[in-house]
PDB file of C-alpha atoms in Angstrom:
ATOM      1  CA  VAL Z  84      78.101 109.374  80.923  1.00  0.00           C
ATOM      2  CA  TRP Z  85      75.729 110.227  78.337  1.00  0.00           C
ATOM      3  CA  TRP Z  86      75.970 113.955  78.333  1.00  0.00           C
ATOM      4  CA  ASP Z  87      79.201 114.866  76.501  1.00  0.00           C
ATOM      5  CA  GLN Z  88      79.085 118.659  77.135  1.00  0.00           C
ATOM      6  CA  VAL Z  89      82.603 119.498  76.042  1.00  0.00           C
ATOM      7  CA  ARG Z  90      82.323 117.668  72.801  1.00  0.00           C
ATOM      8  CA  TRP Z  91      78.740 119.025  71.997  1.00  0.00           C
ATOM      9  CA  ASN Z  92      79.668 122.576  72.959  1.00  0.00           C
ATOM     10  CA  ARG Z  93      82.598 122.303  70.595  1.00  0.00           C
ATOM     11  CA  GLU Z  94      80.703 120.925  67.728  1.00  0.00           C
ATOM     12  CA  LEU Z  95      77.890 123.216  68.010  1.00  0.00           C
ATOM     13  CA  ALA Z  96      80.199 126.130  68.249  1.00  0.00           C
ATOM     14  CA  GLU Z  97      81.953 124.885  65.100  1.00  0.00           C
ATOM     15  CA  ASP Z  98      78.723 124.703  63.407  1.00  0.00           C
ATOM     16  CA  LEU Z  99      77.477 128.265  64.523  1.00  0.00           C
ATOM     17  CA  PHE Z 100      80.907 129.825  63.645  1.00  0.00           C
ATOM     18  CA  GLY Z 101      80.558 128.785  60.082  1.00  0.00           C
ATOM     19  CA  LEU Z 102      76.953 129.851  59.711  1.00  0.00           C
ATOM     20  CA  HIS Z 103      77.685 133.210  61.369  1.00  0.00           C
ATOM     21  CA  THR Z 104      80.639 133.930  59.501  1.00  0.00           C
ATOM     22  CA  ARG Z 105      79.149 133.069  56.044  1.00  0.00           C
ATOM     23  CA  ALA Z 106      75.873 134.977  56.850  1.00  0.00           C
ATOM     24  CA  SER Z 107      77.609 138.148  58.136  1.00  0.00           C
ATOM     25  CA  ALA Z 108      79.874 138.355  55.235  1.00  0.00           C
ATOM     26  CA  GLU Z 109      77.069 138.074  52.665  1.00  0.00           C
ATOM     27  CA  ALA Z 110      75.118 140.553  54.466  1.00  0.00           C
ATOM     28  CA  ALA Z 111      78.061 142.990  54.719  1.00  0.00           C
ATOM     29  CA  LYS Z 112      78.674 142.741  51.006  1.00  0.00           C
ATOM     30  CA  ARG Z 113      74.958 143.180  50.197  1.00  0.00           C
ATOM     31  CA  ALA Z 114      74.855 146.256  52.522  1.00  0.00           C
ATOM     32  CA  LEU Z 115      77.883 147.728  50.788  1.00  0.00           C
ATOM     33  CA  SER Z 116      76.647 147.032  47.436  1.00  0.00           C
ATOM     34  CA  LYS Z 117      73.270 148.728  48.391  1.00  0.00           C
ATOM     35  CA  ALA Z 118      75.148 151.771  49.495  1.00  0.00           C
ATOM     36  CA  ASN Z 119      77.200 151.774  46.272  1.00  0.00           C
ATOM     37  CA  LYS Z 120      80.408 151.061  48.152  1.00  0.00           C
ATOM     38  CA  ASP Z 121      83.080 148.884  47.260  1.00  0.00           C
ATOM     39  CA  THR Z 122      82.702 145.343  48.849  1.00  0.00           C
ATOM     40  CA  ALA Z 123      86.454 145.098  48.982  1.00  0.00           C
ATOM     41  CA  GLY Z 124      86.261 147.616  51.912  1.00  0.00           C
ATOM     42  CA  PHE Z 125      84.797 144.653  54.188  1.00  0.00           C
ATOM     43  CA  ASN Z 126      87.559 142.676  55.766  1.00  0.00           C
ATOM     44  CA  GLN Z 127      86.212 139.385  56.937  1.00  0.00           C
ATOM     45  CA  GLU Z 128      89.221 138.449  58.884  1.00  0.00           C
ATOM     46  CA  GLN Z 129      88.641 141.108  61.203  1.00  0.00           C
ATOM     47  CA  THR Z 130      85.362 139.468  62.282  1.00  0.00           C
ATOM     48  CA  LEU Z 131      86.636 135.938  63.087  1.00  0.00           C
ATOM     49  CA  ALA Z 132      87.713 136.480  66.686  1.00  0.00           C
ATOM     50  CA  TYR Z 133      84.305 138.095  67.237  1.00  0.00           C
ATOM     51  CA  TRP Z 134      82.293 135.339  65.859  1.00  0.00           C
ATOM     52  CA  ASP Z 135      84.564 132.480  67.545  1.00  0.00           C
ATOM     53  CA  LYS Z 136      83.673 134.131  70.882  1.00  0.00           C
ATOM     54  CA  VAL Z 137      80.097 134.402  70.143  1.00  0.00           C
ATOM     55  CA  ALA Z 138      79.586 130.970  68.758  1.00  0.00           C
ATOM     56  CA  LYS Z 139      81.312 129.357  71.878  1.00  0.00           C
ATOM     57  CA  ALA Z 140      78.954 131.356  74.007  1.00  0.00           C
ATOM     58  CA  GLN Z 141      75.880 130.630  72.063  1.00  0.00           C
ATOM     59  CA  ALA Z 142      76.765 126.842  72.044  1.00  0.00           C
ATOM     60  CA  ILE Z 143      77.187 126.650  75.746  1.00  0.00           C
ATOM     61  CA  ARG Z 144      73.668 128.440  76.356  1.00  0.00           C
ATOM     62  CA  ILE Z 145      71.913 126.360  73.753  1.00  0.00           C
ATOM     63  CA  ASN Z 146      73.351 122.989  75.211  1.00  0.00           C
ATOM     64  CA  ARG Z 147      72.771 124.117  78.795  1.00  0.00           C
ATOM     65  CA  ALA Z 148      69.084 125.046  78.106  1.00  0.00           C
ATOM     66  CA  THR Z 149      68.792 121.647  76.320  1.00  0.00           C
ATOM     67  CA  LYS Z 150      70.289 119.747  79.384  1.00  0.00           C
ATOM     68  CA  GLU Z 151      68.047 121.536  81.709  1.00  0.00           C
ATOM     69  CA  LYS Z 152      64.993 120.358  79.830  1.00  0.00           C
ATOM     70  CA  LEU Z 153      66.243 116.878  79.763  1.00  0.00           C
ATOM     71  CA  ASP Z 154      66.914 116.875  83.517  1.00  0.00           C
ATOM     72  CA  GLU Z 155      63.380 118.171  84.112  1.00  0.00           C
ATOM     73  CA  ALA Z 156      61.829 115.412  81.797  1.00  0.00           C
ATOM     74  CA  LEU Z 157      63.942 112.776  83.541  1.00  0.00           C
ATOM     75  CA  ASP Z 158      63.077 113.876  87.059  1.00  0.00           C
ATOM     76  CA  ASP Z 159      59.265 114.052  86.083  1.00  0.00           C
ATOM     77  CA  GLU Z 160      58.040 110.382  86.115  1.00  0.00           C
ATOM     78  CA  SER Z 161      55.311 111.382  83.574  1.00  0.00           C
ATOM     79  CA  GLY Z 162      57.905 113.269  81.358  1.00  0.00           C
ATOM     80  CA  SER Z 163      59.760 111.993  78.370  1.00  0.00           C
ATOM     81  CA  ALA Z 164      63.079 112.862  77.069  1.00  0.00           C
ATOM     82  CA  GLU Z 165      61.754 112.520  73.316  1.00  0.00           C
ATOM     83  CA  HIS Z 166      59.318 115.177  74.184  1.00  0.00           C
ATOM     84  CA  VAL Z 167      62.185 117.473  74.931  1.00  0.00           C
ATOM     85  CA  PHE Z 168      63.702 116.815  71.304  1.00  0.00           C
ATOM     86  CA  ASP Z 169      60.330 117.098  69.771  1.00  0.00           C
ATOM     87  CA  ILE Z 170      60.033 120.735  71.253  1.00  0.00           C
ATOM     88  CA  ALA Z 171      63.708 121.448  70.171  1.00  0.00           C
ATOM     89  CA  GLU Z 172      63.254 120.266  66.558  1.00  0.00           C
ATOM     90  CA  GLY Z 173      59.927 122.252  66.568  1.00  0.00           C
ATOM     91  CA  SER Z 174      59.162 125.840  67.798  1.00  0.00           C
ATOM     92  CA  ARG Z 175      62.342 126.263  69.826  1.00  0.00           C
ATOM     93  CA  SER Z 176      64.625 125.675  67.107  1.00  0.00           C
ATOM     94  CA  ASP Z 177      62.598 127.740  64.668  1.00  0.00           C
ATOM     95  CA  LYS Z 178      62.584 130.876  66.898  1.00  0.00           C
ATOM     96  CA  MET Z 179      66.352 130.183  67.507  1.00  0.00           C
ATOM     97  CA  ALA Z 180      67.265 130.042  64.044  1.00  0.00           C
ATOM     98  CA  VAL Z 181      65.321 133.295  63.287  1.00  0.00           C
ATOM     99  CA  SER Z 182      66.986 135.045  66.183  1.00  0.00           C
ATOM    100  CA  LEU Z 183      70.576 133.670  65.350  1.00  0.00           C
ATOM    101  CA  ALA Z 184      70.122 134.688  61.605  1.00  0.00           C
ATOM    102  CA  THR Z 185      68.949 138.090  62.464  1.00  0.00           C
ATOM    103  CA  ALA Z 186      71.831 138.711  64.573  1.00  0.00           C
ATOM    104  CA  ALA Z 187      74.482 137.490  62.212  1.00  0.00           C
ATOM    105  CA  LEU Z 188      72.890 139.330  59.135  1.00  0.00           C
ATOM    106  CA  ALA Z 189      72.457 142.604  61.090  1.00  0.00           C
ATOM    107  CA  TRP Z 190      75.971 142.350  62.828  1.00  0.00           C
ATOM    108  CA  GLY Z 191      77.261 141.806  59.376  1.00  0.00           C
ATOM    109  CA  VAL Z 192      75.677 145.231  58.039  1.00  0.00           C
ATOM    110  CA  PHE Z 193      76.980 147.049  61.206  1.00  0.00           C
ATOM    111  CA  GLU Z 194      80.460 145.624  60.972  1.00  0.00           C
ATOM    112  CA  ALA Z 195      80.617 146.618  57.123  1.00  0.00           C
ATOM    113  CA  GLY Z 196      79.486 150.128  58.156  1.00  0.00           C
ATOM    114  CA  ARG Z 197      82.029 150.531  60.934  1.00  0.00           C
ATOM    115  CA  GLN Z 198      84.954 149.232  58.648  1.00  0.00           C
ATOM    116  CA  THR Z 199      83.982 151.663  55.768  1.00  0.00           C
ATOM    117  CA  GLY Z 200      82.923 154.889  57.699  1.00  0.00           C
ATOM    118  CA  ALA Z 201      79.248 154.780  57.681  1.00  0.00           C
ATOM    119  CA  LYS Z 202      77.799 157.591  59.810  1.00  0.00           C
ATOM    120  CA  THR Z 203      74.701 156.334  60.961  1.00  0.00           C
ATOM    121  CA  LYS Z 204      72.560 153.146  61.012  1.00  0.00           C
ATOM    122  CA  THR Z 205      68.748 152.660  60.733  1.00  0.00           C
ATOM    123  CA  TRP Z 206      66.519 150.149  62.278  1.00  0.00           C
ATOM    124  CA  VAL Z 207      64.187 148.466  59.767  1.00  0.00           C
ATOM    125  CA  VAL Z 208      61.161 146.455  60.521  1.00  0.00           C
ATOM    126  CA  THR Z 209      60.398 143.630  57.937  1.00  0.00           C
ATOM    127  CA  SER Z 210      57.895 141.614  59.772  1.00  0.00           C
ATOM    128  CA  GLY Z 211      54.223 141.861  58.963  1.00  0.00           C
ATOM    129  CA  ASN Z 212      53.514 141.376  62.695  1.00  0.00           C
ATOM    130  CA  PRO Z 213      56.484 142.970  64.842  1.00  0.00           C
ATOM    131  CA  ARG Z 214      56.399 143.412  68.467  1.00  0.00           C
ATOM    132  CA  SER Z 215      55.247 146.887  69.449  1.00  0.00           C
ATOM    133  CA  ALA Z 216      58.422 148.107  70.654  1.00  0.00           C
ATOM    134  CA  HIS Z 217      60.215 147.223  67.457  1.00  0.00           C
ATOM    135  CA  ALA Z 218      57.408 148.676  65.315  1.00  0.00           C
ATOM    136  CA  SER Z 219      57.715 151.988  67.024  1.00  0.00           C
ATOM    137  CA  MET Z 220      61.535 151.953  66.221  1.00  0.00           C
ATOM    138  CA  ASN Z 221      60.948 151.457  62.418  1.00  0.00           C
ATOM    139  CA  GLY Z 222      63.163 153.969  60.669  1.00  0.00           C
ATOM    140  CA  GLU Z 223      64.818 155.158  63.906  1.00  0.00           C
ATOM    141  CA  THR Z 224      68.447 156.315  62.993  1.00  0.00           C
ATOM    142  CA  VAL Z 225      71.281 156.863  65.333  1.00  0.00           C
ATOM    143  CA  LYS Z 226      75.163 157.275  65.047  1.00  0.00           C
ATOM    144  CA  MET Z 227      77.007 154.102  64.494  1.00  0.00           C
ATOM    145  CA  ASN Z 228      78.650 154.012  67.836  1.00  0.00           C
ATOM    146  CA  GLU Z 229      75.129 154.680  69.764  1.00  0.00           C
ATOM    147  CA  GLN Z 230      72.549 152.323  70.892  1.00  0.00           C
ATOM    148  CA  PHE Z 231      69.016 152.373  69.715  1.00  0.00           C
ATOM    149  CA  SER Z 232      66.090 153.262  71.959  1.00  0.00           C
ATOM    150  CA  ASN Z 233      65.663 149.787  73.026  1.00  0.00           C
ATOM    151  CA  GLY Z 234      69.341 149.530  74.327  1.00  0.00           C
ATOM    152  CA  LEU Z 235      70.565 147.292  71.327  1.00  0.00           C
ATOM    153  CA  ALA Z 236      73.436 148.125  68.976  1.00  0.00           C
ATOM    154  CA  TRP Z 237      71.646 146.147  66.034  1.00  0.00           C
ATOM    155  CA  PRO Z 238      68.771 143.788  65.667  1.00  0.00           C
ATOM    156  CA  GLY Z 239      69.512 140.632  67.433  1.00  0.00           C
ATOM    157  CA  ASP Z 240      72.285 142.292  69.618  1.00  0.00           C
ATOM    158  CA  GLY Z 241      72.611 139.791  72.334  1.00  0.00           C
ATOM    159  CA  ALA Z 242      74.534 141.975  74.596  1.00  0.00           C
ATOM    160  CA  SER Z 243      71.328 142.994  76.432  1.00  0.00           C
ATOM    161  CA  GLY Z 244      70.557 139.539  77.234  1.00  0.00           C
ATOM    162  CA  ASP Z 245      66.808 140.463  77.009  1.00  0.00           C
ATOM    163  CA  ALA Z 246      65.150 137.455  75.305  1.00  0.00           C
ATOM    164  CA  ASP Z 247      62.038 139.570  74.831  1.00  0.00           C
ATOM    165  CA  GLU Z 248      64.070 141.859  72.429  1.00  0.00           C
ATOM    166  CA  LEU Z 249      65.655 139.021  70.447  1.00  0.00           C
ATOM    167  CA  ALA Z 250      63.379 136.065  70.222  1.00  0.00           C
ATOM    168  CA  GLY Z 251      61.950 135.711  66.806  1.00  0.00           C
ATOM    169  CA  CYS Z 252      63.185 139.382  65.750  1.00  0.00           C
ATOM    170  CA  GLN Z 253      63.219 139.597  61.820  1.00  0.00           C
ATOM    171  CA  CYS Z 254      64.334 143.351  61.821  1.00  0.00           C
ATOM    172  CA  GLU Z 255      67.158 144.468  59.731  1.00  0.00           C
ATOM    173  CA  LEU Z 256      69.893 147.283  59.818  1.00  0.00           C
ATOM    174  CA  GLN Z 257      70.580 149.959  57.230  1.00  0.00           C
ATOM    175  CA  ILE Z 258      73.864 151.543  57.168  1.00  0.00           C
ATOM    176  CA  ASN Z 259      74.193 155.257  56.080  1.00  0.00           C
ATOM    177  CA  TYR Z 260      77.252 157.187  54.972  1.00  0.00           C
ATOM    178  CA  GLU Z 261      75.615 160.601  55.469  1.00  0.00           C
ATOM    179  CA  ASP Z 262      74.204 161.939  58.836  1.00  0.00           C
ATOM    180  CA  ASP Z 263      70.575 161.284  58.447  1.00  0.00           C
TER     181      ASP Z 263
END
């Protein structure tokens, strides 16, 4: 059997876990420094179970999508499995990298705020060409435990399952310690 789903899910989850924990911890510390808060207030140990669960779920979704594309290519006599990997190495992986990085960084900021008593959070658009829904949210501030107007808790929040809200998002999150 050429498709070793269990192994590839495990290996990708391990890679994603490492990337997410490093990125989110760095984002948390930068956000706390920017807010003039002690970075020691962020406890990365409290985030590990969350990232383990997220990385495993992401690995399954990514590998499932790749397998579906490969199956389609192999079923289509004119298709090519190589083409699937060309696409994966190109636009698909670029968009996925941006989306995953956005989610990890914004969640790190969110978690830092949650752990250190931030009162509100603000959606910040950084892209020169944001989707209109996100552009209209630039500067939107809500309480830490509330969702933004698009239903997300932070940029890249995968809980919605809405790829249109997540794909290629480059927005950031700002935490605030006073009610804004």
